[in-house]
Amino acid sequence: MTKTFYITIFIAFLSYYSSTQEKIKASNALLESLINDNVVVGASGGFSIDGKTQWKSAVGYSNKNEKIDFNSGSRVRTASIAKSMTAVAIMQLVEKGLIDLNAPLDRYIPEFIQNGKTKITTKHLLSHTSGIGDYKNDREIENKINYQTLSEVYDVFKNRKLRFEPGTEFYYTSYGYVVLGMLIENISGLSYKDYMQQHIWDVLNMSNTGIEMVDTNEEKSRVIYHRDNRGKIKRAKINNLSNRTPAGGLYSTVDDLILFGNALLNNSLISAETFKLMTQHHSLEKINNGYGLGFYLYGKQPEEGSIIGHNGAQRGTSTQLFVVPSKNVVIVVVSNTSGAIKEVQTVAGNLINIALREE
């Protein structure tokens, strides 16, 4: 092996090392901006390329008063990223031939009330085109009731008038995903929690993901924050998420969400064909980002599915998951502070650019 060859390899290594270090430096600066600009109390982020985590970091505090650092293993509320997990669970059952996306829902849930001329289907629920409304008031948003079953939650809204005829408009609703949780239970014979644990979280070794239970010691000790319209951050009271579990009642970490994102790319949960179906434009939404089946389709041409994912915004959290299928890239940013979703999304979006930057 010639001396010239060794020199060429060494120069290539230095170039790669320098570029990698620049990516890390730029990514750290983006995440730190959330703290420096007083946007959140604690946050973590990471991105993977071809299934390997290339960068991961955390800033701020999980408990500011006690000076407990936030880290990449800090559990946060996923908020609506839960919808993507629930949608994947539904599509697993579709793949097994247990659910027909276009069949009337009362075929699988006999107690489900069909109020429209057009019967609501699983596809309507997944794409937010069912006509089912969302939270009626602040009491439902900041829920204090601990619902024991999804059927009890369904009782809250089952007799309400549909907003429109199923399949004719787009209206984003968490209650529609509560019904999808009921569907998972009826078809699988398992509780929503057990199904998700056995068929998604355990499969991917997502050991820090689960359902938030406000009566556990861990949840009682968790600190969450809220940033108001004036930019002032205060400690927030924990509301009860049992009225939206399949739609936004989970907790997770950056590490686990990266695992979930990569599972979509390597087809360890659903097939490539199913994933392609989920990332087509099904929602009728034409103004903002399109919506597939459990995923937002980001960009000017969302039907191409160039970037997919989901955000999450609820009391005590702001989260963003991006997946770029064509580049095998997964981006995750999470925080323990609500009222910061715009800034968290911006950081996550800029991380895409860094991750895709040529070495």
XYZ file of C-alpha atoms in Angstrom:
359
model
C 0.000 0.000 0.000
C 1.538 3.297 -1.090
C 2.254 6.300 1.052
C 0.036 8.406 -1.230
C -2.896 6.088 -0.509
C -2.448 6.459 3.269
C -2.312 10.250 2.908
C -5.503 10.249 0.813
C -7.333 8.140 3.409
C -6.112 10.364 6.242
C -7.270 13.542 4.480
C -10.671 11.958 3.802
C -10.940 11.011 7.485
C -10.082 14.546 8.608
C -12.690 15.960 6.221
C -15.342 13.537 7.498
C -14.411 14.219 11.140
C -14.512 17.977 10.590
C -17.898 17.793 8.857
C -19.325 15.540 11.570
C -18.094 17.881 14.292
C -19.670 20.819 12.485
C -23.009 18.963 12.367
C -22.812 18.251 16.090
C -21.878 21.851 16.878
C -24.707 23.248 14.762
C -27.233 20.785 16.218
C -26.215 21.609 19.789
C -26.567 25.325 19.072
C -30.084 24.840 17.735
C -31.209 22.889 20.781
C -29.525 25.340 23.164
C -31.415 28.205 21.523
C -34.610 26.862 23.107
C -33.060 27.489 26.524
C -31.135 30.653 25.679
C -34.289 32.262 24.275
C -36.291 31.183 27.343
C -38.660 29.063 25.241
C -38.627 25.853 27.304
C -37.333 24.627 30.651
C -35.945 21.348 29.336
C -35.550 19.747 25.922
C -33.780 16.943 24.123
C -33.284 16.097 20.490
C -31.620 13.646 18.199
C -31.396 12.400 14.657
C -30.500 9.122 13.025
C -29.308 8.300 9.519
C -29.637 4.782 8.115
C -30.768 3.542 11.518
C -27.792 4.900 13.458
C -28.088 7.835 15.844
C -25.637 10.481 14.635
C -26.433 13.166 17.198
C -28.294 13.373 20.475
C -28.277 16.002 23.191
C -30.298 17.535 26.009
C -30.477 20.965 27.612
C -32.130 22.627 30.579
C -33.889 21.065 33.531
C -36.466 18.388 34.170
C -36.995 20.132 37.511
C -35.792 23.715 37.560
C -36.293 24.352 41.269
C -34.245 21.319 42.264
C -31.720 21.798 39.427
C -32.291 18.320 38.031
C -30.880 18.205 34.513
C -32.992 17.219 31.537
C -31.415 14.359 29.573
C -32.147 12.222 26.534
C -33.721 9.621 28.811
C -36.096 12.108 30.439
C -39.675 11.001 29.874
C -42.064 13.538 28.394
C -45.651 13.519 27.243
C -45.660 12.626 23.555
C -48.975 14.429 23.018
C -50.284 13.677 19.516
C -47.304 11.621 18.370
C -49.370 8.922 20.092
C -51.741 9.087 17.111
C -49.024 7.763 14.814
C -48.407 4.794 17.119
C -52.125 4.057 17.355
C -52.429 4.273 13.566
C -49.592 1.766 13.130
C -51.348 -0.603 15.539
C -54.552 -0.333 13.487
C -52.653 -1.045 10.271
C -51.085 -4.146 11.822
C -54.607 -5.489 12.281
C -55.489 -4.431 8.735
C -52.503 -6.402 7.445
C -53.789 -9.471 9.279
C -57.129 -9.127 7.511
C -58.957 -8.378 10.760
C -60.037 -4.849 9.780
C -61.322 -3.525 6.464
C -60.433 0.184 6.269
C -63.588 0.955 4.300
C -66.070 -1.139 6.273
C -68.633 0.562 8.557
C -67.171 0.854 12.036
C -70.207 -0.630 13.758
C -69.285 -3.952 12.157
C -66.417 -4.095 14.668
C -67.804 -1.940 17.493
C -71.533 -2.752 17.782
C -72.133 0.027 20.304
C -70.689 2.672 17.980
C -73.389 5.147 16.970
C -73.629 6.033 13.274
C -75.390 9.414 13.105
C -74.638 10.345 9.509
C -76.155 9.214 6.227
C -72.685 7.950 5.341
C -71.331 5.408 7.804
C -68.031 6.199 9.499
C -65.169 3.848 8.615
C -61.740 3.170 10.098
C -60.191 5.156 7.251
C -62.349 8.171 8.139
C -61.058 8.058 11.710
C -57.407 7.636 10.735
C -57.561 10.580 8.330
C -59.690 12.904 10.520
C -62.553 12.946 8.024
C -65.171 11.236 10.214
C -67.028 14.375 11.288
C -66.519 13.559 14.984
C -65.803 16.705 16.976
C -63.036 17.395 19.451
C -63.007 18.647 23.047
C -66.150 20.637 23.789
C -64.660 22.988 26.357
C -61.711 23.691 28.657
C -63.067 21.195 31.157
C -62.476 18.405 28.666
C -59.096 19.798 27.572
C -57.847 20.093 31.147
C -59.609 16.893 32.194
C -59.622 15.984 35.902
C -61.619 12.743 35.643
C -59.754 9.448 35.711
C -61.546 7.311 33.121
C -61.094 3.578 33.647
C -61.974 2.488 30.106
C -62.096 3.939 26.618
C -65.801 3.108 26.525
C -66.325 5.541 29.403
C -64.595 8.229 27.357
C -66.758 7.378 24.346
C -69.852 7.970 26.475
C -68.767 11.628 26.781
C -69.141 12.392 23.066
C -71.064 9.524 21.470
C -74.386 11.388 21.225
C -72.962 14.632 19.887
C -73.904 15.786 16.413
C -71.310 15.231 13.690
C -69.629 18.363 12.364
C -70.147 17.214 8.762
C -71.035 14.205 6.666
C -68.259 11.583 6.961
C -65.718 11.770 4.168
C -66.546 15.291 3.012
C -64.223 17.477 5.129
C -61.137 17.440 7.345
C -61.361 18.139 11.080
C -58.561 17.159 13.430
C -59.914 15.332 16.473
C -58.471 13.334 19.330
C -61.816 11.731 20.085
C -61.702 9.936 16.737
C -58.534 8.219 17.897
C -60.195 7.231 21.162
C -62.607 5.218 18.992
C -59.604 3.685 17.197
C -58.319 2.577 20.597
C -61.655 0.874 21.207
C -61.330 -0.800 17.811
C -57.899 -2.183 18.711
C -59.341 -3.629 21.919
C -62.390 -5.184 20.234
C -60.411 -6.788 17.423
C -57.339 -7.955 19.381
C -59.053 -9.000 22.599
C -56.374 -7.080 24.500
C -56.523 -3.784 26.334
C -55.079 -0.869 24.371
C -52.164 -0.778 26.788
C -51.376 -4.483 26.435
C -51.656 -4.432 22.659
C -49.273 -1.495 22.325
C -46.869 -3.050 24.795
C -46.775 -6.448 23.108
C -46.938 -5.457 19.449
C -45.054 -2.158 19.309
C -43.097 -1.093 22.384
C -41.664 -4.497 23.336
C -40.954 -5.348 19.700
C -38.799 -2.215 19.392
C -37.381 -2.293 22.938
C -39.052 1.034 23.658
C -38.551 0.546 27.386
C -39.354 4.150 28.314
C -42.691 4.449 26.530
C -46.094 3.825 28.036
C -49.432 5.213 29.125
C -49.421 8.110 31.552
C -51.169 7.219 34.801
C -51.556 10.270 37.005
C -52.046 8.217 40.158
C -48.556 6.643 40.022
C -45.705 8.017 42.095
C -43.633 8.762 39.002
C -46.348 10.832 37.379
C -47.073 12.647 40.621
C -43.414 13.620 40.867
C -43.027 14.680 37.227
C -42.730 18.416 36.680
C -44.209 20.052 33.591
C -44.174 23.696 32.532
C -46.234 26.101 30.437
C -45.132 29.202 28.522
C -47.870 31.803 28.246
C -48.543 34.325 25.478
C -46.231 36.826 27.149
C -43.365 34.343 27.116
C -43.432 33.749 30.866
C -42.839 30.150 31.952
C -44.519 28.702 35.018
C -44.923 25.265 36.481
C -48.109 23.676 35.123
C -50.631 21.497 36.889
C -50.856 17.980 35.481
C -54.197 17.288 33.825
C -55.545 13.751 33.418
C -54.962 12.322 29.943
C -57.175 9.242 30.348
C -59.812 10.893 28.129
C -57.424 10.778 25.137
C -55.001 7.886 25.732
C -54.723 6.542 22.135
C -54.607 10.105 20.798
C -52.283 11.801 23.265
C -51.965 10.021 26.599
C -48.516 8.462 26.270
C -45.039 9.279 27.531
C -41.758 8.547 25.798
C -38.172 9.711 25.247
C -36.019 10.877 22.356
C -34.324 7.465 22.221
C -37.601 5.568 22.015
C -39.139 7.883 19.448
C -36.080 7.492 17.231
C -36.575 3.722 17.493
C -40.196 4.159 16.415
C -39.222 6.363 13.483
C -36.648 3.862 12.277
C -39.167 1.013 12.592
C -41.280 2.800 9.992
C -38.295 2.861 7.638
C -37.088 -0.694 8.154
C -40.591 -2.241 8.123
C -40.240 -3.984 11.485
C -43.819 -3.061 12.480
C -45.677 -2.784 9.191
C -44.830 -3.571 5.583
C -43.398 -1.067 3.120
C -46.658 -1.229 1.161
C -48.697 -0.384 4.265
C -46.377 2.480 5.187
C -46.734 3.872 1.670
C -50.530 3.747 2.004
C -50.363 5.573 5.343
C -48.264 8.372 3.881
C -50.551 9.176 0.975
C -52.869 12.192 1.150
C -56.199 10.954 2.559
C -57.428 13.924 4.578
C -58.922 16.358 2.012
C -56.871 19.049 3.783
C -55.709 21.564 1.170
C -54.717 24.605 3.219
C -52.089 23.359 5.639
C -49.908 20.251 5.603
C -51.773 17.231 4.293
C -52.658 14.263 6.471
C -52.351 10.575 5.637
C -53.370 7.814 8.021
C -51.906 8.864 11.356
C -49.186 11.067 9.871
C -48.831 14.638 8.672
C -47.398 15.045 5.177
C -45.101 18.046 5.290
C -44.056 20.249 2.399
C -45.449 22.007 -0.667
C -46.236 18.704 -2.376
C -47.430 16.530 0.517
C -48.785 13.851 -1.785
C -45.169 12.885 -2.461
C -44.672 12.136 1.232
C -41.153 13.589 1.158
C -41.276 14.359 4.893
C -43.799 12.741 7.202
C -44.303 12.713 10.952
C -46.366 14.219 13.728
C -46.186 17.034 16.229
C -47.585 17.136 19.721
C -48.818 20.076 21.786
C -50.585 19.738 25.119
C -50.220 20.855 28.710
C -46.565 20.401 29.695
C -45.069 19.350 26.389
C -44.152 20.333 22.837
C -42.880 17.550 20.563
C -41.978 16.861 16.956
C -41.188 13.687 15.011
C -39.966 13.982 11.417
C -39.170 11.066 9.116
C -37.548 11.496 5.687
C -38.081 8.108 3.997
C -36.010 8.837 0.892
C -32.948 9.618 3.033
C -33.566 7.151 5.904
C -33.471 10.053 8.343
C -35.392 10.394 11.624
C -35.525 13.654 13.613
C -36.971 14.007 17.126
C -37.231 17.020 19.434
C -39.182 16.946 22.711
C -39.603 19.293 25.654
C -41.351 19.498 29.013
C -42.928 22.875 28.241
C -46.171 23.711 26.443
C -46.712 26.884 24.451
C -43.503 26.236 22.525
C -44.603 24.062 19.616
C -43.701 26.613 16.919
C -40.156 26.950 18.195
C -39.722 23.204 18.710
C -40.939 22.539 15.168
C -38.542 25.144 13.805
C -35.586 23.543 15.569
C -36.618 20.098 14.316
C -36.994 21.445 10.784
C -33.528 22.993 10.863
C -32.124 19.710 12.144
C -33.380 18.059 8.951
C -31.155 20.410 6.970
C -28.172 19.577 9.163
C -28.777 15.839 9.003
C -29.057 15.935 5.204
C -25.945 18.083 4.783
C -23.323 16.275 2.717
C -20.258 15.065 4.591
